[in-house]
mmCIF file of C-alpha atoms in Angstrom:
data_model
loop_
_atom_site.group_PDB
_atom_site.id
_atom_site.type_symbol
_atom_site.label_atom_id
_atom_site.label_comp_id
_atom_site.label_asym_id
_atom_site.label_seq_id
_atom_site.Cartn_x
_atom_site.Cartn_y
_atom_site.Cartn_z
ATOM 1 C CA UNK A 27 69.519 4.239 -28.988
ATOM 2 C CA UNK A 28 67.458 3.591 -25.760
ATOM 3 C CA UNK A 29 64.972 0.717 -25.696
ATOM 4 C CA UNK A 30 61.497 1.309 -24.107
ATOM 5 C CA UNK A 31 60.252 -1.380 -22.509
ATOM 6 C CA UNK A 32 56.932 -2.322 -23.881
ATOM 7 C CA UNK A 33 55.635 -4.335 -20.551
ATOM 8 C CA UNK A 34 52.431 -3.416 -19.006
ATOM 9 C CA UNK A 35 52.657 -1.704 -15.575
ATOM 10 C CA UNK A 36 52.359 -4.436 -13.418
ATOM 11 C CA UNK A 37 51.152 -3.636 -9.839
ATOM 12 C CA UNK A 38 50.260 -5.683 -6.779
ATOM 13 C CA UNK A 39 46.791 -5.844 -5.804
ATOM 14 C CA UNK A 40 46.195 -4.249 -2.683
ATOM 15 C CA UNK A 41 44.386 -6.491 0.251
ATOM 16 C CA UNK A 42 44.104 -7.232 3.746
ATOM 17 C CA UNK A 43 47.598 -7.871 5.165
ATOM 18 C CA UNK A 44 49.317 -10.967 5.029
ATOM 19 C CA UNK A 45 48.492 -13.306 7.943
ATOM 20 C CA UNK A 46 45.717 -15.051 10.216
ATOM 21 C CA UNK A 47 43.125 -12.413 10.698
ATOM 22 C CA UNK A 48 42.365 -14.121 13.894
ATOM 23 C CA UNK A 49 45.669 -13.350 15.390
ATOM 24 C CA UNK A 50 44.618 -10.110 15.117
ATOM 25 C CA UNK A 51 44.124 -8.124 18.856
ATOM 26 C CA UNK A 52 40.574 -7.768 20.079
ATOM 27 C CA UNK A 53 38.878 -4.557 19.144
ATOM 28 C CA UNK A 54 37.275 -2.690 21.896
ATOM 29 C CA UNK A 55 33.904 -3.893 20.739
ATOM 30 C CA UNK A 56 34.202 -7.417 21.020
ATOM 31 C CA UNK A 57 35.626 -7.091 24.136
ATOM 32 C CA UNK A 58 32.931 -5.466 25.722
ATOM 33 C CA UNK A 59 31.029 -7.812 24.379
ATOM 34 C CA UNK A 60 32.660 -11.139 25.578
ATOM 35 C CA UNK A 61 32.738 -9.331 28.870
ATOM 36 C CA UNK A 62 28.900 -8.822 28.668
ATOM 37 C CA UNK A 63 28.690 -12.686 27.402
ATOM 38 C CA UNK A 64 30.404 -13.702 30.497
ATOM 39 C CA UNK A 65 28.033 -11.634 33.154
ATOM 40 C CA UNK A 66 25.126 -13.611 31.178
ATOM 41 C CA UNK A 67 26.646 -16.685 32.152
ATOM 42 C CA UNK A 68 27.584 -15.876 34.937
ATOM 43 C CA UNK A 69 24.059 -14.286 35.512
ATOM 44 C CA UNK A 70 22.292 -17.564 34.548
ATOM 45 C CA UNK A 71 24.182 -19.736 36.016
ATOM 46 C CA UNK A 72 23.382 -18.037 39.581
ATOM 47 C CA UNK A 73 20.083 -18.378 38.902
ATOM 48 C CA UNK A 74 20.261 -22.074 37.916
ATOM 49 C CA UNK A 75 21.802 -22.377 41.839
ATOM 50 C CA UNK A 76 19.077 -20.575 43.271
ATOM 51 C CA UNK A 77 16.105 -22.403 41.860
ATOM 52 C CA UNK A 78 17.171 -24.678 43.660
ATOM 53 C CA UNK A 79 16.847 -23.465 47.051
ATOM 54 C CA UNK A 80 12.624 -23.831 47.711
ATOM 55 C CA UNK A 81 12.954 -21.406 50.375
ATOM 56 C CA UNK A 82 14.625 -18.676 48.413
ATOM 57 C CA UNK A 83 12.159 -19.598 45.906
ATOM 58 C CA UNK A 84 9.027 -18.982 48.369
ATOM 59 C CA UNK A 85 10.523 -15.979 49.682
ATOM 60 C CA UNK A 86 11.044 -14.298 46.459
ATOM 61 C CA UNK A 87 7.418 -15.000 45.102
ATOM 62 C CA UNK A 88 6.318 -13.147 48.330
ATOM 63 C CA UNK A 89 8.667 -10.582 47.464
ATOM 64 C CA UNK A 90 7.834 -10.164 43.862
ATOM 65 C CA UNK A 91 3.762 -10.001 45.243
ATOM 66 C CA UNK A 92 4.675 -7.527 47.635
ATOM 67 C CA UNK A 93 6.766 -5.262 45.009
ATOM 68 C CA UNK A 94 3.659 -5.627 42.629
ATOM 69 C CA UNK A 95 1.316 -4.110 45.401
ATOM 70 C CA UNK A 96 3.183 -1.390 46.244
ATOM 71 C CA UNK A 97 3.931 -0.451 42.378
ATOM 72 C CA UNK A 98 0.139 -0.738 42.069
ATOM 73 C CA UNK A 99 -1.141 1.274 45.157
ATOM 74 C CA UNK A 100 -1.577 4.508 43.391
ATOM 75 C CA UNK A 101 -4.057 3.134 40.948
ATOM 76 C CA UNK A 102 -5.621 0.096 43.125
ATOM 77 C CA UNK A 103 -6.292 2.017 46.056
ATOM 78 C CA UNK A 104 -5.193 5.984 45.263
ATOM 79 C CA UNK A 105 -4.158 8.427 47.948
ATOM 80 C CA UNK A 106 -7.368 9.397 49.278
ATOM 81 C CA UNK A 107 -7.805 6.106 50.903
ATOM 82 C CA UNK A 108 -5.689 8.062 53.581
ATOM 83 C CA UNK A 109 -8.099 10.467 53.643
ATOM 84 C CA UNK A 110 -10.429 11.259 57.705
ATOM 85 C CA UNK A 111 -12.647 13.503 56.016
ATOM 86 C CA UNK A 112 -13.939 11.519 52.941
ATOM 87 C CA UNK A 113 -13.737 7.682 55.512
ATOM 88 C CA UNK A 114 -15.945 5.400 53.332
ATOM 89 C CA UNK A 115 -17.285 3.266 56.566
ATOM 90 C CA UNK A 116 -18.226 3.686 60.271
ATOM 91 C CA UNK A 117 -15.855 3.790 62.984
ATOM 92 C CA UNK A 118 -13.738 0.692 63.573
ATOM 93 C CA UNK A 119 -15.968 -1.683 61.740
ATOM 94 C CA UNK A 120 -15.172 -5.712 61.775
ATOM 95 C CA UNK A 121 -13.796 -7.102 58.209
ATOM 96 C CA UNK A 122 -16.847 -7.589 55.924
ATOM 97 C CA UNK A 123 -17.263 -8.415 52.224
ATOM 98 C CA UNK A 124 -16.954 -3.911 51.398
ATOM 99 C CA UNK A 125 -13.940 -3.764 53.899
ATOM 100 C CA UNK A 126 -12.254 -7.231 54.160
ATOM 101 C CA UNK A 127 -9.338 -5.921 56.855
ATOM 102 C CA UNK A 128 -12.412 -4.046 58.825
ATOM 103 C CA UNK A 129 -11.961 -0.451 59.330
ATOM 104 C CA UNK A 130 -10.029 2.689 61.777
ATOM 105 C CA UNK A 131 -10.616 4.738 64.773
ATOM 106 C CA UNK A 132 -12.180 7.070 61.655
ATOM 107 C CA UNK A 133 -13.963 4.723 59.311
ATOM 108 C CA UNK A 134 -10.997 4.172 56.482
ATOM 109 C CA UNK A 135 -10.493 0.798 55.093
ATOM 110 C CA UNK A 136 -7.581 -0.798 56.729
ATOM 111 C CA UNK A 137 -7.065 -2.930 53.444
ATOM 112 C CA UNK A 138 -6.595 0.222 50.862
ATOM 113 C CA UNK A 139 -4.266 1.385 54.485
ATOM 114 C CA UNK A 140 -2.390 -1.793 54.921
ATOM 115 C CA UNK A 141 -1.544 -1.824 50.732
ATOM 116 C CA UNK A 142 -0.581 1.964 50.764
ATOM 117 C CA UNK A 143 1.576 1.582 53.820
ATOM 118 C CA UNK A 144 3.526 -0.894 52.003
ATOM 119 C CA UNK A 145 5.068 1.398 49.596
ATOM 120 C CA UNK A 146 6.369 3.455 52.671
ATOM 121 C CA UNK A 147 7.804 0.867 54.147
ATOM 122 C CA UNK A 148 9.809 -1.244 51.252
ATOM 123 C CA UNK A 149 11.121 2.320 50.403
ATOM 124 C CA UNK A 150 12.781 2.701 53.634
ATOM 125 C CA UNK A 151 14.069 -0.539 53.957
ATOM 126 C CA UNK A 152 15.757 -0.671 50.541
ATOM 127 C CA UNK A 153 17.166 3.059 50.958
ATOM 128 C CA UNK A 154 18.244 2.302 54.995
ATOM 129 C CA UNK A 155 19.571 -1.146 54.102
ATOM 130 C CA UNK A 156 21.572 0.562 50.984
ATOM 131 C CA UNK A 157 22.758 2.987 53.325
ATOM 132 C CA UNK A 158 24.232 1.070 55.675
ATOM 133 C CA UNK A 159 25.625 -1.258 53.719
ATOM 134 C CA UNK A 160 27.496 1.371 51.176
ATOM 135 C CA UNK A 161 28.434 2.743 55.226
ATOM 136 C CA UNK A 162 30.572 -0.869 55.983
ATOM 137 C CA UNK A 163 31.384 -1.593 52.714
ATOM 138 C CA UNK A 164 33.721 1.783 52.514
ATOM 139 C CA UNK A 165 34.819 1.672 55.814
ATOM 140 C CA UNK A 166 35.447 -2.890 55.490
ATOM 141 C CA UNK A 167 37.633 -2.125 52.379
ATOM 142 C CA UNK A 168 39.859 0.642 53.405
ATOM 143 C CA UNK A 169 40.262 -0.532 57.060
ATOM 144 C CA UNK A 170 41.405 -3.814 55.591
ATOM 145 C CA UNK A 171 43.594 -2.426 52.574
ATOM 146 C CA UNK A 172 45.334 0.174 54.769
ATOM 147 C CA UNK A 173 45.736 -1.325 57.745
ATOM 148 C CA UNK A 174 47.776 0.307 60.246
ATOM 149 C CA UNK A 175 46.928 2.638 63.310
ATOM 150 C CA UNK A 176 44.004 4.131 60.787
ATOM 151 C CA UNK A 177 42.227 0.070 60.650
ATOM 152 C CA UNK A 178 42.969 0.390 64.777
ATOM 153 C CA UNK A 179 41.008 3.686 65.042
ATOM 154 C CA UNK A 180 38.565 2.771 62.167
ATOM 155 C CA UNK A 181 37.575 -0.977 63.984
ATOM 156 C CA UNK A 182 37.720 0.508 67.584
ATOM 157 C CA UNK A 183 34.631 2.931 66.275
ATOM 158 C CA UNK A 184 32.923 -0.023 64.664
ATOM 159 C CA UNK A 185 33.415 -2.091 67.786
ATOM 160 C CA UNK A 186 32.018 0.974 69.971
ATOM 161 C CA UNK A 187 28.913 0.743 67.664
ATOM 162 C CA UNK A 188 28.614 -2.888 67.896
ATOM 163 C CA UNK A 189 28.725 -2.548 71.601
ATOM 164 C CA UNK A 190 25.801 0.195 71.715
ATOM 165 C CA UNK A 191 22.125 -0.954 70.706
ATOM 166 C CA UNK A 192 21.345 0.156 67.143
ATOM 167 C CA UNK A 193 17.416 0.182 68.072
ATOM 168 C CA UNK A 194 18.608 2.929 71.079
ATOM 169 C CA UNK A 195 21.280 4.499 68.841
ATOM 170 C CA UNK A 196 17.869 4.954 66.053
ATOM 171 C CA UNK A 197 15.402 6.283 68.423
ATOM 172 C CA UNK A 198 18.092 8.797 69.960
ATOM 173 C CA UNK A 199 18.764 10.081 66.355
ATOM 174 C CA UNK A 200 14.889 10.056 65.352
ATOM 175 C CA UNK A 201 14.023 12.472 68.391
ATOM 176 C CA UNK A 202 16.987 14.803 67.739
ATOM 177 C CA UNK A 203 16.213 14.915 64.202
ATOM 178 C CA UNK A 204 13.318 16.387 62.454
ATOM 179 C CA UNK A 205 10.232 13.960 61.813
ATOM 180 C CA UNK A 206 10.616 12.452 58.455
ATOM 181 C CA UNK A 207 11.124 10.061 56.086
ATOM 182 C CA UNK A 208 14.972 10.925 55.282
ATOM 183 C CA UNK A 209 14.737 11.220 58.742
ATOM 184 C CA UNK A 210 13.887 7.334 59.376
ATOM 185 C CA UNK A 211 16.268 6.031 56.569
ATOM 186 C CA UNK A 212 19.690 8.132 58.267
ATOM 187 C CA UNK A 213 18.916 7.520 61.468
ATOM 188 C CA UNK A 214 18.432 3.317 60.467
ATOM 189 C CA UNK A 215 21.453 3.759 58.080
ATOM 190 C CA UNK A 216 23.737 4.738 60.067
ATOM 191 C CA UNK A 217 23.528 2.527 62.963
ATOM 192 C CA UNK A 218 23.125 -0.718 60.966
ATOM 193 C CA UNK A 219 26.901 -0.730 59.116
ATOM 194 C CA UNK A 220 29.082 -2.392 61.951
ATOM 195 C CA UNK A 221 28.332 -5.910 60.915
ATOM 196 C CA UNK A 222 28.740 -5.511 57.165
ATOM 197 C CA UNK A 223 31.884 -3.448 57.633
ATOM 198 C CA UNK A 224 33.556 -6.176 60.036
ATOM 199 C CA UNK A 225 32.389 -9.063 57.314
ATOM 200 C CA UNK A 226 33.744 -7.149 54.716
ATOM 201 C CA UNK A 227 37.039 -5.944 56.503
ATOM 202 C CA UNK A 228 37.761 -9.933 57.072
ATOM 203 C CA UNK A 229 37.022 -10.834 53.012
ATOM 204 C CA UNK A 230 38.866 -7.632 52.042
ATOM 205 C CA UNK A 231 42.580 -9.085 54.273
ATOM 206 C CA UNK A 232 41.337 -12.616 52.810
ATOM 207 C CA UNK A 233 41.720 -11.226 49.243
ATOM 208 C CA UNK A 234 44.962 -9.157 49.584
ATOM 209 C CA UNK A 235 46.823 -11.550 50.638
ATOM 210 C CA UNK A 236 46.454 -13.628 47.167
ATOM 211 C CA UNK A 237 49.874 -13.009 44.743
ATOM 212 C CA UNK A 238 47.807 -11.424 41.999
ATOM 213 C CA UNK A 239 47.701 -8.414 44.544
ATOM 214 C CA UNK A 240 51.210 -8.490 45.167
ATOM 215 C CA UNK A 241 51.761 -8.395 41.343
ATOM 216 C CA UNK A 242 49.704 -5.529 40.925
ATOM 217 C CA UNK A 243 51.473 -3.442 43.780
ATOM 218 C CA UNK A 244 54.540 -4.151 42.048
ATOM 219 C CA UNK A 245 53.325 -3.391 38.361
ATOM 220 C CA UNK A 246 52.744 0.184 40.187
ATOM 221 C CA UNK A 247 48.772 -0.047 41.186
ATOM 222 C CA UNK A 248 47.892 2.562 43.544
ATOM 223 C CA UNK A 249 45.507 2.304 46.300
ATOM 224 C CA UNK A 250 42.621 3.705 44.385
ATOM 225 C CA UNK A 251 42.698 0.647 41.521
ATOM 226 C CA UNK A 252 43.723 -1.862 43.976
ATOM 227 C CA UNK A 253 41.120 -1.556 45.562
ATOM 228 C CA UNK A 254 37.919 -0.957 42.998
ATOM 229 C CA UNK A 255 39.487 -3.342 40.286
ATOM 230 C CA UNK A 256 40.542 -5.990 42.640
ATOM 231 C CA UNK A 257 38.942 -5.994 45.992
ATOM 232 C CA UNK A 258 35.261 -4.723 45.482
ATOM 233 C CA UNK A 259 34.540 -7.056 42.768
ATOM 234 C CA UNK A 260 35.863 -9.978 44.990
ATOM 235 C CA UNK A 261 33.970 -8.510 47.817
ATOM 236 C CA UNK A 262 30.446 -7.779 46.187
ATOM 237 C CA UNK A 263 28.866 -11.107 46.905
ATOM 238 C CA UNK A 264 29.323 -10.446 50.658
ATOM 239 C CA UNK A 265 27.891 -6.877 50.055
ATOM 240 C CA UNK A 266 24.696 -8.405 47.771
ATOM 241 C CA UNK A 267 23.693 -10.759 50.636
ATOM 242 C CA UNK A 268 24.662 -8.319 53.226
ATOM 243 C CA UNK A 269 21.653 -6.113 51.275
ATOM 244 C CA UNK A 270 19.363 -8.544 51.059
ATOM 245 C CA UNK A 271 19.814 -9.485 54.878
ATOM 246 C CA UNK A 272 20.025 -5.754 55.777
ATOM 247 C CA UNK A 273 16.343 -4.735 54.149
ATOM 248 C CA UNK A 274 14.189 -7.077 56.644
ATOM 249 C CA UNK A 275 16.058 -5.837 60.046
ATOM 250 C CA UNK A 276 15.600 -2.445 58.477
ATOM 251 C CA UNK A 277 11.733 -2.586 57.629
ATOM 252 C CA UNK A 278 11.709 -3.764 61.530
ATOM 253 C CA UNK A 279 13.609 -1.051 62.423
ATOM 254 C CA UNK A 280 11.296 1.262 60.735
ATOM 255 C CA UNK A 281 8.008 -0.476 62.158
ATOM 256 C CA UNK A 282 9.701 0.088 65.558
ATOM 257 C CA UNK A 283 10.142 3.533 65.211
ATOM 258 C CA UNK A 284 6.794 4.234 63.566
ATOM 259 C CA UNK A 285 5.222 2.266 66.625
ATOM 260 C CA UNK A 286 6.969 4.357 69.125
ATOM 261 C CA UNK A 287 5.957 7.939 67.328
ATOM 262 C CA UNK A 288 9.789 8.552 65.821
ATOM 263 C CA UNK A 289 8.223 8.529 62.194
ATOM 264 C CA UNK A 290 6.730 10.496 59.705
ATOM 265 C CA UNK A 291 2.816 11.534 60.685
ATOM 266 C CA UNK A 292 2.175 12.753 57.168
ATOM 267 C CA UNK A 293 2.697 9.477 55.566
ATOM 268 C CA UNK A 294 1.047 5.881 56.193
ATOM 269 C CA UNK A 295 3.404 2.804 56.628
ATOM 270 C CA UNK A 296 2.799 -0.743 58.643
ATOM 271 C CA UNK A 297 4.416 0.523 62.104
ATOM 272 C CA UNK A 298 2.208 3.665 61.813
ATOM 273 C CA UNK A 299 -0.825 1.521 61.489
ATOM 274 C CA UNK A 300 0.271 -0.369 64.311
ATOM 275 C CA UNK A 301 0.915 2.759 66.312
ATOM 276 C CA UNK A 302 -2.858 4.390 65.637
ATOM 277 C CA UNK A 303 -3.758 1.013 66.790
ATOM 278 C CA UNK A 304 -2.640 1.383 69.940
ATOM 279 C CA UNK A 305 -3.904 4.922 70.199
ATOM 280 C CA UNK A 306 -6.927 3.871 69.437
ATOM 281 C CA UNK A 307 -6.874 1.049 72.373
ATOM 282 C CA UNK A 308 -7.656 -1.641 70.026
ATOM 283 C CA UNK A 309 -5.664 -3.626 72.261
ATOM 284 C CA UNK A 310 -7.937 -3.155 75.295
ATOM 285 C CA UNK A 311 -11.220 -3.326 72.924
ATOM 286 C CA UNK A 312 -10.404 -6.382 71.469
ATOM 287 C CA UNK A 313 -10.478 -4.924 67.309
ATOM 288 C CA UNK A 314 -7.963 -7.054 66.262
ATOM 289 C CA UNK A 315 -8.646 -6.687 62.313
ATOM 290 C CA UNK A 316 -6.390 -3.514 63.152
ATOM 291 C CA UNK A 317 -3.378 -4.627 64.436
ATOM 292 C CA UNK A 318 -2.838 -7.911 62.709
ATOM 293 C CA UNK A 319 -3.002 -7.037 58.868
ATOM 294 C CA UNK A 320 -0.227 -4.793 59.489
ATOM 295 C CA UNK A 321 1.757 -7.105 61.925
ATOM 296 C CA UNK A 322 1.372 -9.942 59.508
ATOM 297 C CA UNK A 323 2.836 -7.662 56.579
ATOM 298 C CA UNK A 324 6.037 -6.778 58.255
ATOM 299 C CA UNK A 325 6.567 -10.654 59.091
ATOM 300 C CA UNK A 326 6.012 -11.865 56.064
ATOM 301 C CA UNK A 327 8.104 -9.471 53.882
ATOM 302 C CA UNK A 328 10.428 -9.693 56.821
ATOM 303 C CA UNK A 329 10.544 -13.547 56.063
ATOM 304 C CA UNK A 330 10.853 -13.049 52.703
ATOM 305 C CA UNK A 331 13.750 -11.262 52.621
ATOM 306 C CA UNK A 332 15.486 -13.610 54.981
ATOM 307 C CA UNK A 333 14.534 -16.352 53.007
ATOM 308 C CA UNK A 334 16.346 -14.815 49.833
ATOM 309 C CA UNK A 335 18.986 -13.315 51.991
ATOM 310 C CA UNK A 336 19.885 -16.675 52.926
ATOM 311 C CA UNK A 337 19.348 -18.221 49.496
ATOM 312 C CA UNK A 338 21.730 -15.470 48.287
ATOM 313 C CA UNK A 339 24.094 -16.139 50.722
ATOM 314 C CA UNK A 340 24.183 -20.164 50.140
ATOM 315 C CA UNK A 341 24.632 -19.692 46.380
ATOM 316 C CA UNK A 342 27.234 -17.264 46.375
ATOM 317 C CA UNK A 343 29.391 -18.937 49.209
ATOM 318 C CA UNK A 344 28.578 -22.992 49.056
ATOM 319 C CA UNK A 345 30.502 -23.406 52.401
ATOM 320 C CA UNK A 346 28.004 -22.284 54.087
ATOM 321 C CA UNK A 347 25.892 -25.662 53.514
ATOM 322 C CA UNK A 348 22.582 -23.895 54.094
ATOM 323 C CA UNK A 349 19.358 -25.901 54.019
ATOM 324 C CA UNK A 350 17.477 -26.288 51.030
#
């Protein structure tokens, strides 16, 4: 005789799994997430370092006024303000309450010129300054990872264009080169990448000789994530301030060449101004309302982005001890 048992079916709730959720691993998620928490902070706590630095301070407001007229242009002033035929004013006219900067050789309002020519110019600084410094970064980072006979051959070409004039080296390109704007911004870029790639070069030996670099090597790293995981994100302060540095020598650069006939006659920028200036013998006629709104323009954003070059520089390397 079999017995049945009688017992209800008695089954064991299922649940989350035994143990501390928290000892769980990470999802991807969060850990994109801390890793965006931690640029924040890292992010805010720059800033709280560079408020303190009056100069950087100063030099960024001019920046930030400068960046707001250039954004504006197109609606402030408007593209016909470059315009011979419609010229609202008489011929080289002195500043007055209509035309507070005076006016050209062919009646156009040097103030509406001086605010267009700005967006002409801060565009080829940022782009030639980029240029170069992308230029020396590359060639900083694999001279110093590789080392050998190809850092000997790479360093003796940076030291030959160390040695030659980067002004000469930009005016030969500009004249062998088409007249333009791209022009401008290769033949600036590619003279202008010696310094960065030498600074660079020197951080890049600094950091590869730490043991977390050796460790890596040995865990089987190549080249390739040596040197974007470990050395450019060790090296990008240098590059930042390099940037920052790099836009005011280029926005002189470009003034040069505009002054000297090497840029673009279809567009208006501060060392064209300066250039129909001279054309125009304001120097010998004494109209100086022409030459020094756009002279005082290039110092002042040339300032300015020394000023927060320098800020830049002091905040992300304290050793430096610059002034405040």
């Amino acid at each position: 005789m079999t017995t049945e048992s009688t017992a209800p079916d008695e089954r064991v709730p299922e649940g989350p799994p035994l143990g501390d959720e928290k000892s769980a691993p990470p999802r991807l998620g969060s850990a994109r997430a801390l890793a965006w928490r931690r640029r924040r902070q890292s992010a805010a706590r720059f800033w709280r370092e560079y408020r303190r630095h009056r100069a950087g301070l100063a030099g960024l407001g001019l920046l930030l006024l400068f960046a707001a007229v250039a954004l504006t242009a197109p609606w402030t002033v408007g593209s016909d303000v470059q315009s011979v035929t419609d010229a609202p004013g008489r011929p080289m006219e002195e500043p007055s309450a209509e035309f507070p900067f005076g006016t050209d050789q062919f009646g156009r309002s040097l103030f509406g010129l001086v605010l267009w020519g700005s967006r002409v110019s801060l565009l080829v600084g940022l782009l030639a300054a980029a240029l170069s410094v992308a230029i020396g970064a590359l060639v900083g980072i694999t001279a110093g990872h590789f080392k050998g006979w190809y850092a000997t051959v790479i360093m003796r070409v940076t030291d030959w264009f160390l040695v030659m004039p980067a002004l000469v080296f930009a005016v030969a390109l500009a004249t062998v080169m088409e007249r333009s704007l791209l022009t401008v911004i290769v033949a600036i870029g590619v003279t202008a990448w010696p310094t960065t790639a030498r600074l660079v070069r020197a951080q890049t030996l600094a950091v590869e000789s730490r043991p977390y670099i050796e460790r890596a090597k040995a865990l089987g790293g190549g080249h390739r994530h040596i040197m974007s995981r470990h050395v450019l994100p060790n090296v990008m302060p240098l590059v930042l301030a390099q940037t920052t540095l790099g836009i005011s020598s280029a926005i002189l650069t470009e003034a040069t060449l505009a002054f000297l006939g090497l840029g673009d006659p279809s567009l208006t920028s501060w060392g064209g101004l300066l250039q129909d200036a001279r054309q125009a013998g304001a120097v010998s006629s004494g109209h100086w309302w022409y030459l020094v709104p756009p002279g005082l323009a290039i110092a002042l954003v040339a300032l300015a982005f020394t000023l927060c070059g320098r800020a830049v520089e002091s905040v992300l390397n304290p050793r430096l001890g610059v002034a405040r």
